[in-house]
Coordinates of C-alpha atoms in Angstrom, one line a residue:
M1 CA -13.6 1.5 22.9
D2 CA -17.0 0.1 22.0
K3 CA -17.2 -3.4 20.0
Q4 CA -17.9 -1.9 16.7
E5 CA -14.9 0.3 16.7
L6 CA -12.7 -2.7 18.0
L7 CA -13.8 -4.8 15.2
V8 CA -13.0 -2.0 12.6
R9 CA -9.6 -1.2 14.3
T10 CA -8.8 -4.9 14.5
A11 CA -9.9 -5.7 10.8
F12 CA -8.1 -2.8 9.4
K13 CA -4.6 -3.7 11.1
L14 CA -5.3 -7.2 9.7
F15 CA -6.3 -6.0 6.2
Y16 CA -3.5 -3.4 5.9
T17 CA -0.8 -5.8 6.8
R18 CA -1.9 -9.2 5.4
G19 CA -4.4 -8.1 2.6
I20 CA -8.2 -8.1 2.5
H21 CA -8.7 -11.4 0.8
A22 CA -6.1 -13.2 2.9
V23 CA -7.9 -12.4 6.0
G24 CA -11.2 -14.2 7.1
V25 CA -13.9 -13.0 9.4
N26 CA -12.9 -15.7 11.7
L27 CA -9.3 -14.1 12.3
V28 CA -10.9 -10.8 12.8
L29 CA -13.1 -12.5 15.4
A30 CA -10.2 -14.1 17.1
E31 CA -7.8 -11.1 17.3
S32 CA -10.7 -8.9 18.6
G33 CA -12.2 -11.4 21.0
I34 CA -15.6 -10.5 19.8
A35 CA -18.5 -13.0 19.0
K36 CA -19.5 -13.7 15.5
K37 CA -23.0 -12.5 16.4
T38 CA -21.9 -9.4 17.4
L39 CA -19.9 -8.8 14.4
Y40 CA -22.9 -9.7 12.1
H41 CA -24.9 -7.3 14.1
H42 CA -22.9 -4.5 13.3
F43 CA -21.7 -5.7 9.7
P44 CA -24.0 -7.7 7.8
S45 CA -21.0 -9.0 5.6
K46 CA -17.2 -9.0 5.3
A47 CA -17.9 -6.4 2.5
H48 CA -19.4 -4.2 4.8
L49 CA -16.5 -4.5 7.3
V50 CA -14.1 -3.8 4.6
E51 CA -16.0 -0.7 3.7
A52 CA -16.0 0.4 7.6
A53 CA -12.1 -0.4 7.7
I54 CA -11.6 2.2 4.6
R55 CA -13.7 4.7 6.3
Y56 CA -11.8 4.3 9.5
R57 CA -8.3 4.5 7.5
D58 CA -9.6 7.5 5.6
R59 CA -10.5 9.3 8.8
N60 CA -7.2 8.7 10.4
Y61 CA -5.0 9.4 7.7
R62 CA -6.8 12.7 6.5
A63 CA -6.7 14.0 10.5
W64 CA -3.0 12.9 10.5
L65 CA -2.0 14.7 7.1
I66 CA -4.1 17.8 8.1
S67 CA -2.4 18.2 11.6
R68 CA 1.2 17.9 9.7
L69 CA -0.1 20.6 7.2
E70 CA -1.6 23.0 9.7
H71 CA 1.8 23.3 11.5
V72 CA 3.2 25.4 8.8
P73 CA 1.7 28.2 6.6
A74 CA -0.7 27.5 3.5
G75 CA 0.9 27.3 0.1
K76 CA 4.5 26.2 -0.8
P77 CA 5.4 25.4 2.9
A78 CA 2.3 22.8 3.2
L79 CA 3.0 21.3 0.0
L80 CA 6.8 20.6 0.9
E81 CA 5.4 19.6 4.6
L82 CA 3.3 17.0 2.8
F83 CA 6.4 15.4 1.5
N84 CA 8.3 15.7 4.9
A85 CA 5.1 13.9 6.4
L86 CA 5.5 10.9 4.0
N87 CA 9.0 10.8 4.7
D88 CA 8.3 10.5 8.4
W89 CA 5.7 7.9 7.7
F90 CA 8.0 5.7 5.3
H91 CA 10.6 5.7 8.1
S92 CA 8.0 4.7 10.9
R93 CA 8.6 7.8 12.8
E94 CA 4.8 8.6 12.8
S95 CA 3.1 7.3 16.0
D96 CA -0.5 8.8 14.9
I97 CA -0.7 6.3 11.9
D98 CA 0.3 2.6 11.5
H99 CA 3.4 1.4 10.7
F100 CA 4.2 2.1 6.7
N101 CA 2.9 -0.9 4.4
G102 CA 2.1 1.0 1.3
C103 CA -1.3 2.7 0.8
F104 CA -4.1 1.0 2.1
F105 CA -6.5 2.5 -0.6
I106 CA -4.5 1.4 -3.5
N107 CA -4.0 -2.2 -2.1
A108 CA -7.7 -2.4 -1.4
S109 CA -8.8 -1.0 -4.6
A110 CA -6.5 -3.5 -6.5
E111 CA -8.2 -6.3 -4.4
F112 CA -11.6 -4.9 -5.5
G113 CA -11.0 -3.9 -9.2
D114 CA -14.4 -3.3 -10.1
R115 CA -14.7 0.4 -10.2
G116 CA -18.4 0.1 -9.4
S117 CA -17.9 -1.5 -6.0
V118 CA -18.5 0.2 -3.0
I119 CA -15.0 -0.5 -1.8
H120 CA -13.5 0.6 -4.8
R121 CA -15.4 3.7 -4.8
A122 CA -14.7 4.3 -1.1
C123 CA -11.0 4.3 -2.1
A124 CA -11.5 6.7 -4.9
E125 CA -13.3 9.0 -2.6
H126 CA -10.3 9.1 -0.1
K127 CA -8.1 9.7 -3.1
A128 CA -10.4 12.7 -4.2
G129 CA -10.5 14.1 -0.7
I130 CA -6.6 14.1 -0.6
T131 CA -6.4 15.8 -4.0
A132 CA -8.8 18.6 -2.8
L133 CA -6.5 19.2 0.2
I134 CA -3.6 19.5 -2.1
R135 CA -5.4 21.7 -4.5
K136 CA -6.4 23.9 -1.4
H137 CA -2.5 24.6 -1.1
I138 CA -1.9 25.0 -4.6
D139 CA -4.6 27.7 -4.8
E140 CA -2.4 29.7 -2.6
L141 CA 0.7 29.8 -4.8
S142 CA -0.7 32.6 -7.3
L143 CA 0.8 30.5 -10.0
P144 CA 0.7 31.6 -13.9
E145 CA -2.9 31.4 -15.2
G146 CA -3.7 27.8 -16.4
T147 CA -1.0 26.2 -14.5
T148 CA -3.0 25.4 -11.3
E149 CA -4.7 22.1 -12.6
E150 CA -1.2 20.8 -14.0
I151 CA 0.8 21.4 -10.7
T152 CA -2.3 19.7 -8.8
K153 CA -1.7 16.8 -10.9
L154 CA 2.1 16.8 -10.6
V155 CA 2.0 16.9 -6.6
V156 CA -0.5 14.2 -6.5
L157 CA 1.5 12.1 -9.0
L158 CA 4.8 12.8 -7.0
K159 CA 2.8 11.8 -3.7
E160 CA 1.5 8.5 -5.2
G161 CA 4.8 7.7 -6.7
A162 CA 6.7 8.2 -3.6
I163 CA 4.4 5.9 -1.8
S164 CA 4.7 3.4 -4.3
M165 CA 8.4 3.6 -4.5
A166 CA 8.8 3.3 -1.0
H167 CA 6.5 0.1 -0.7
V168 CA 7.4 -1.5 -3.7
Q169 CA 11.0 -0.8 -4.2
G170 CA 11.9 -0.2 -0.6
N171 CA 13.0 3.6 -1.6
L172 CA 12.4 5.0 1.8
D173 CA 13.8 8.4 0.4
A174 CA 11.3 8.6 -2.2
A175 CA 9.2 11.5 -0.6
L176 CA 12.4 13.6 -0.2
E177 CA 13.3 12.9 -3.9
A178 CA 9.6 13.8 -4.8
K179 CA 10.1 17.0 -2.7
G180 CA 13.2 18.2 -4.4
I181 CA 11.4 17.5 -7.9
L182 CA 8.6 19.9 -6.9
V183 CA 10.9 22.3 -5.5
R184 CA 12.7 22.7 -8.9
V185 CA 9.1 22.8 -10.6
L186 CA 7.6 25.4 -8.3
Q187 CA 11.0 27.5 -8.6
D188 CA 10.6 27.6 -12.6
R189 CA 7.0 28.3 -12.5
M190 CA 7.0 31.0 -10.0
A191 CA 10.1 32.5 -11.9
N192 CA 7.9 32.6 -15.1
R193 CA 5.0 34.6 -13.9

């Protein structure tokens, strides 16, 4: 692994477990064993390192989620698998992504509340990308006209709510509860075609 990649991975792990504002550049340097000059060669400021950590997490999280969804048929099976994947993540049964500590993108955007900041925008881009992935599977459902957008929003809200419930309230079964709600809604919508 090259030094830039090591810096990003180290920074991500520290930011994810401790918070971005709580982690200084010196801690990233100490944990990575890389010199300050090398850090600033790759990242002119801490904000650049934070953005790189967000992009790193986005790539890894998307790759993990896509790989989980590719193992089942598109459409409803993939939507249900989304919540199975979240459940495995919450219960630390996933080796492909870091131990569950909430949503890094929600946490980072909370620390950088200015919606115009590069960091906040990078978090929003991640959420939009995951929404597009979900929408792709909802498009496979042949839902009644006019309900595709509504179901997309519902699935996204269920996903986000499950992550928040698992992290904030310690409800590690929140993904399965959300999955149960989705099953009932889809049965109702599909019956009313």
